[in-house]
PDB file of C-alpha atoms in Angstrom:
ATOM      1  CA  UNK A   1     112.881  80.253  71.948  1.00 42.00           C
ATOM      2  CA  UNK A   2     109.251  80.172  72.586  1.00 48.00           C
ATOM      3  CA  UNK A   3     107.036  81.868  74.326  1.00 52.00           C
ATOM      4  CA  UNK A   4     105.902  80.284  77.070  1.00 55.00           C
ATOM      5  CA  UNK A   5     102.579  81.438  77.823  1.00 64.00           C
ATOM      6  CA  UNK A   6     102.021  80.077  74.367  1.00 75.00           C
ATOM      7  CA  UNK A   7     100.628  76.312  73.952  1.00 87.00           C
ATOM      8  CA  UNK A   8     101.962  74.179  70.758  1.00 85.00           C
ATOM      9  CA  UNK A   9      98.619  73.338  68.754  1.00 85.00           C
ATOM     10  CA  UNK A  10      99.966  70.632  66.908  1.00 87.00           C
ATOM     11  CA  UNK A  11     101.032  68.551  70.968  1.00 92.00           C
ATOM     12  CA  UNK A  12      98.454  67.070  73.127  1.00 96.00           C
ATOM     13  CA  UNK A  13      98.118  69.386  76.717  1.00 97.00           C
ATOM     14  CA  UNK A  14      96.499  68.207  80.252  1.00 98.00           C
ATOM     15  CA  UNK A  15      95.540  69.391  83.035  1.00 98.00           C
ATOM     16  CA  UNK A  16      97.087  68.218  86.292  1.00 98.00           C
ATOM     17  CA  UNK A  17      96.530  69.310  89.665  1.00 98.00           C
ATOM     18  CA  UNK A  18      98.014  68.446  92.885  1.00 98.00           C
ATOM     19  CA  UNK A  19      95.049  68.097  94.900  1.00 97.00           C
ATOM     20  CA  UNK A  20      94.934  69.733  99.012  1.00 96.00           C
ATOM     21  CA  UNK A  21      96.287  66.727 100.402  1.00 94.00           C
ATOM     22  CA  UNK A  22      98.842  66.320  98.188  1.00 96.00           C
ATOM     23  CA  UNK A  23     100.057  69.811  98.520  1.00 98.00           C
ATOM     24  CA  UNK A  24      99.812  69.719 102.644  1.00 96.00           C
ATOM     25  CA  UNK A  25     101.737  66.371 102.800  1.00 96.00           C
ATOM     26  CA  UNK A  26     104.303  68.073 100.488  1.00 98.00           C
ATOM     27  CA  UNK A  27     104.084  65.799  97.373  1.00 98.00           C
ATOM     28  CA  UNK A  28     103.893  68.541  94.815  1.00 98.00           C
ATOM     29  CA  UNK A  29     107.820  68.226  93.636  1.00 98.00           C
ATOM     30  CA  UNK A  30     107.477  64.157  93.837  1.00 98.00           C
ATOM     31  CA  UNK A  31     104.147  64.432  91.552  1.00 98.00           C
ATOM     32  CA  UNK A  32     105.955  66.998  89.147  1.00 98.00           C
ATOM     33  CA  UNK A  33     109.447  64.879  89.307  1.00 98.00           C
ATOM     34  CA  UNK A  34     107.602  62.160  87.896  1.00 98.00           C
ATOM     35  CA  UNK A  35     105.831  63.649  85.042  1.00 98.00           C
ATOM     36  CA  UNK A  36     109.416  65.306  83.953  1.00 98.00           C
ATOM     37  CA  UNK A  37     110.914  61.824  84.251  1.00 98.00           C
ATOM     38  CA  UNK A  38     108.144  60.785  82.016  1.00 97.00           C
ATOM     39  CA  UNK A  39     109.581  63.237  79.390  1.00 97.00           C
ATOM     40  CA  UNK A  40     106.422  65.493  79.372  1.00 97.00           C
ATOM     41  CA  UNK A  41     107.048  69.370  79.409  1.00 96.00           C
ATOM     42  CA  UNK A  42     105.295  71.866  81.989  1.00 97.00           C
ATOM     43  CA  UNK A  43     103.587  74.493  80.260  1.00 96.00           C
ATOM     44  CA  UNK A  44     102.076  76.191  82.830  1.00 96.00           C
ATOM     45  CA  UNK A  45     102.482  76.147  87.004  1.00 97.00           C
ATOM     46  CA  UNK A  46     100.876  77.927  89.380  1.00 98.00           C
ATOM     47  CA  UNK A  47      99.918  77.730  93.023  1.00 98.00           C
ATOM     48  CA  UNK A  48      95.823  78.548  93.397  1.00 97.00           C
ATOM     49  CA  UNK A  49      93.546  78.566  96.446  1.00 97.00           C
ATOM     50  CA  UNK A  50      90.683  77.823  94.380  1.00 96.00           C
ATOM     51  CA  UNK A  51      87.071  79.168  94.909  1.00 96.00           C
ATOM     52  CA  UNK A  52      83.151  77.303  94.705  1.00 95.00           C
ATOM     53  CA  UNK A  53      82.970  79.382  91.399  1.00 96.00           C
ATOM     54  CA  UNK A  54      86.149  77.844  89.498  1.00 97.00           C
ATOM     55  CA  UNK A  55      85.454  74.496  91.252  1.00 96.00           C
ATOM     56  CA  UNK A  56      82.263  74.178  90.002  1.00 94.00           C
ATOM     57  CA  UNK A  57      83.033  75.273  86.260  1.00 96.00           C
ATOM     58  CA  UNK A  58      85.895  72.995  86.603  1.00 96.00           C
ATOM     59  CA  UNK A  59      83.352  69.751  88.023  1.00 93.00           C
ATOM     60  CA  UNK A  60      80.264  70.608  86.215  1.00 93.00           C
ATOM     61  CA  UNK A  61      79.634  67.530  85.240  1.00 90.00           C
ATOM     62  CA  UNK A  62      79.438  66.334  88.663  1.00 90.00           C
ATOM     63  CA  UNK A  63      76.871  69.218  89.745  1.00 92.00           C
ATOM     64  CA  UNK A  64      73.818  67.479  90.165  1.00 92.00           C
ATOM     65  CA  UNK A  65      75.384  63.796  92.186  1.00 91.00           C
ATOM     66  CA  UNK A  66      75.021  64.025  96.028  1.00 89.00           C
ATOM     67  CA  UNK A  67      78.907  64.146  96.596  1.00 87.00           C
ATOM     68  CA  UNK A  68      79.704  67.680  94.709  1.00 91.00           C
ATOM     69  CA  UNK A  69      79.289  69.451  97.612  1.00 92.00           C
ATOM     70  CA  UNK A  70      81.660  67.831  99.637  1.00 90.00           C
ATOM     71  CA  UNK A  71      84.009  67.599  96.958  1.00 90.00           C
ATOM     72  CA  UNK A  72      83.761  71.385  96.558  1.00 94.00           C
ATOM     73  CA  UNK A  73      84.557  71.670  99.998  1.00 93.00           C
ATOM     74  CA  UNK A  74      87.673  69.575  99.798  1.00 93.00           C
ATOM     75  CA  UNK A  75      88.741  71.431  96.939  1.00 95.00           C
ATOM     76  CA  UNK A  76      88.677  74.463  98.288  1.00 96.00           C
ATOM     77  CA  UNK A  77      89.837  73.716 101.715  1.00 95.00           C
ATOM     78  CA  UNK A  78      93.563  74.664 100.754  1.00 97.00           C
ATOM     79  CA  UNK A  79      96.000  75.590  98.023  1.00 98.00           C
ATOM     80  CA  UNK A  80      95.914  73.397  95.057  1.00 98.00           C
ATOM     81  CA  UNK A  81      98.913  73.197  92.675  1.00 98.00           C
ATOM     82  CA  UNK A  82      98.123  73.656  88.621  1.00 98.00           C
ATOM     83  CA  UNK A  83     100.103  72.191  86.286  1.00 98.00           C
ATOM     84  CA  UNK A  84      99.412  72.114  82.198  1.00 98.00           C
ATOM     85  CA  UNK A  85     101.699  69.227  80.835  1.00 98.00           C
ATOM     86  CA  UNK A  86     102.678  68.570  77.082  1.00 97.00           C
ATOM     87  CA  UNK A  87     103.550  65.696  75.027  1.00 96.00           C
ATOM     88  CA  UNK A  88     102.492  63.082  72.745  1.00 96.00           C
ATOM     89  CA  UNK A  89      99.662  61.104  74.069  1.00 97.00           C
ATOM     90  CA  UNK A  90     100.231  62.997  77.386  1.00 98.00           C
ATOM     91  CA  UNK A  91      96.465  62.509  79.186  1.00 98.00           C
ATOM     92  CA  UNK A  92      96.835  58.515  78.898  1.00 98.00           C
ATOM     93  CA  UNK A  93     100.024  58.754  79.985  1.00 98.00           C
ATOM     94  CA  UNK A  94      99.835  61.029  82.834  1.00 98.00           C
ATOM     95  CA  UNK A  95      96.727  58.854  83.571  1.00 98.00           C
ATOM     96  CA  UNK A  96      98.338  55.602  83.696  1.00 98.00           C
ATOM     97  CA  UNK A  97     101.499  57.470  85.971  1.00 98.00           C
ATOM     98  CA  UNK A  98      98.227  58.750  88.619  1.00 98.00           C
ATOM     99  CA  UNK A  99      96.912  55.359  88.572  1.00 97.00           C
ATOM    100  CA  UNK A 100      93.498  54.239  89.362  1.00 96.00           C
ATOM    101  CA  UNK A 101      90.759  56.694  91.099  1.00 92.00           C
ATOM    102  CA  UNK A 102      90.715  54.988  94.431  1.00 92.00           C
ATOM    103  CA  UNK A 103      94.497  54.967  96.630  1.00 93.00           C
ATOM    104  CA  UNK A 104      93.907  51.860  97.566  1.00 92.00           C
ATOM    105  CA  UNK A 105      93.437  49.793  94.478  1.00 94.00           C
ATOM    106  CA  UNK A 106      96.394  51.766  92.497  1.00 95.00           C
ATOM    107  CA  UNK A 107      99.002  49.897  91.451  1.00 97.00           C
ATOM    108  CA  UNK A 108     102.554  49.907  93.067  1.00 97.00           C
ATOM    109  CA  UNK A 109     104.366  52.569  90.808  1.00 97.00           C
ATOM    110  CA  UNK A 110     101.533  54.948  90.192  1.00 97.00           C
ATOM    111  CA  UNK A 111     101.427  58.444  92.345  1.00 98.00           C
ATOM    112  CA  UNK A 112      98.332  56.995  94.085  1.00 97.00           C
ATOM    113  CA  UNK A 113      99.536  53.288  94.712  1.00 95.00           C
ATOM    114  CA  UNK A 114     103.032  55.058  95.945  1.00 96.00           C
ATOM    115  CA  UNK A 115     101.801  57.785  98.111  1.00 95.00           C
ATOM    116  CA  UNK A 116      98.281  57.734  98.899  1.00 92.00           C
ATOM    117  CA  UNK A 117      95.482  56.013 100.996  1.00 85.00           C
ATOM    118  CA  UNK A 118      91.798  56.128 102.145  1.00 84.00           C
ATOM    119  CA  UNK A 119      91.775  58.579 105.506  1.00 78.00           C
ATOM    120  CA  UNK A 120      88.639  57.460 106.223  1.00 80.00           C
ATOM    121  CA  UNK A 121      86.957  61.134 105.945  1.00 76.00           C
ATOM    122  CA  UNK A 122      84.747  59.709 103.086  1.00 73.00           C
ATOM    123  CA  UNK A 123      86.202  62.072 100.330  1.00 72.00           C
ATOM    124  CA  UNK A 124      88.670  60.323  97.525  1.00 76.00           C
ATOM    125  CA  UNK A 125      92.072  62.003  99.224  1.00 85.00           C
ATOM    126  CA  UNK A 126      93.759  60.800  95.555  1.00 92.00           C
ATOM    127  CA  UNK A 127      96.332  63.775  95.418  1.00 96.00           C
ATOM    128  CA  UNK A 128      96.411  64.198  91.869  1.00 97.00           C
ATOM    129  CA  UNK A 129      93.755  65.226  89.240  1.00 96.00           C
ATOM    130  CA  UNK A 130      94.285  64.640  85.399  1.00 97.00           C
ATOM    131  CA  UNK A 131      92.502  65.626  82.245  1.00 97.00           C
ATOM    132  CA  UNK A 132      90.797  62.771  80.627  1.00 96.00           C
ATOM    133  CA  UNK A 133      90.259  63.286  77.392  1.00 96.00           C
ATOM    134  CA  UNK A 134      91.257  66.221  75.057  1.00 95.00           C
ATOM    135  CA  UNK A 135      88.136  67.812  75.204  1.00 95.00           C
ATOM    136  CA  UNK A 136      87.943  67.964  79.117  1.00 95.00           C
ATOM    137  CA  UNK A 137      91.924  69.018  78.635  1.00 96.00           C
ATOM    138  CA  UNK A 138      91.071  72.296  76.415  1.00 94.00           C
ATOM    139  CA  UNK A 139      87.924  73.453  79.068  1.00 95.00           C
ATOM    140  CA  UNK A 140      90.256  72.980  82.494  1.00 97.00           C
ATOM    141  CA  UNK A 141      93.159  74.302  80.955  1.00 97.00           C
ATOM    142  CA  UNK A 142      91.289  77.618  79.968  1.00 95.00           C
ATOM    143  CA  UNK A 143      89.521  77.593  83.288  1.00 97.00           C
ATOM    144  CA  UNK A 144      93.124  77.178  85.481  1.00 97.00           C
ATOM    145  CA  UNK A 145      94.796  79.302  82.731  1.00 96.00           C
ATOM    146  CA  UNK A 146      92.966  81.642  81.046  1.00 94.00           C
ATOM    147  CA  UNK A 147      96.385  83.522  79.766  1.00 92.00           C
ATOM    148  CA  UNK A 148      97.324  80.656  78.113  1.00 90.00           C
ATOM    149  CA  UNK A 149      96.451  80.438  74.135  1.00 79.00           C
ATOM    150  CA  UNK A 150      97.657  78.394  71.534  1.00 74.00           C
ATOM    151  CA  UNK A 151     100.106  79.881  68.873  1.00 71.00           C
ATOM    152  CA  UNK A 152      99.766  79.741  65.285  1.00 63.00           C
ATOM    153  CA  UNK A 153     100.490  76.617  63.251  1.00 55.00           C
TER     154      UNK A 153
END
């Protein structure tokens, strides 16, 4: 059986997190229902009331555009749920189950076409997060899960 704070090298991983709104509004179980029915495997769960330090690591790329700050704020302005997912081809596919960026262009099917919506309070209130490409993957994952490591091929 194997360990499982031990990631397969040889499958692709993501990051996923259920955003604040999504946690408040109770959506965690739906989100993780779907990526199960997908066939992916959880690696890694974890409930995390994240800080402006692991925030920012985790959006650096973002740092210097005039919305970080906000979206800081709304990250850290309740629990977020953590999730690393495996499987083949896993960040397109948990991409294409999120669907697009913006709630109210996602398609009919997707978490955000199904279950979310502009609030109007001028932050993207998408309820999911998801890695999007294997580089970005590998940095969030050690970020959210620093006791996670890869075992030996």
């Amino acid at each position: 059986m194997p360990t499982p704070d031990l990631l397969d090298a040889e499958k692709e991983h993501s990051l996923v997190l259920v955003k604040p709104d999504g946690f408040a509004r109770g959506l965690t179980g739906e989100v993780l229902r779907r990526i199960e029915a997908k066939g992916y495997v959880l690696k890694g769960l974890k409930i995390k009331k994240a800080n402006e330090e692991l925030l920012g690591e985790h959006y650096v790329e973002h740092k210097e555009k005039h919305f970080f700050k906000d979206l800081v704020e709304y990250m850290s302005s309740g629990p977020v749920v953590a999730i690393v997912v495996e499987g083949d081809r896993v960040i397109e596919g948990v991409r294409s189950l999120m669907g697009n960026t913006n709630p109210t262009l996602a398609a009919p099917g997707t978490i955000r076409g199904d279950l979310g919506r502009d609030w109007g309070t001028g932050n993207v209130e998408n309820i999911v997060h998801g890695s999007d490409s294997p580089l970005s993957a590998a940095r969030e994952i050690a970020l959210w899960f620093p006791e996670l490591t890869y075992k030996e091929s």
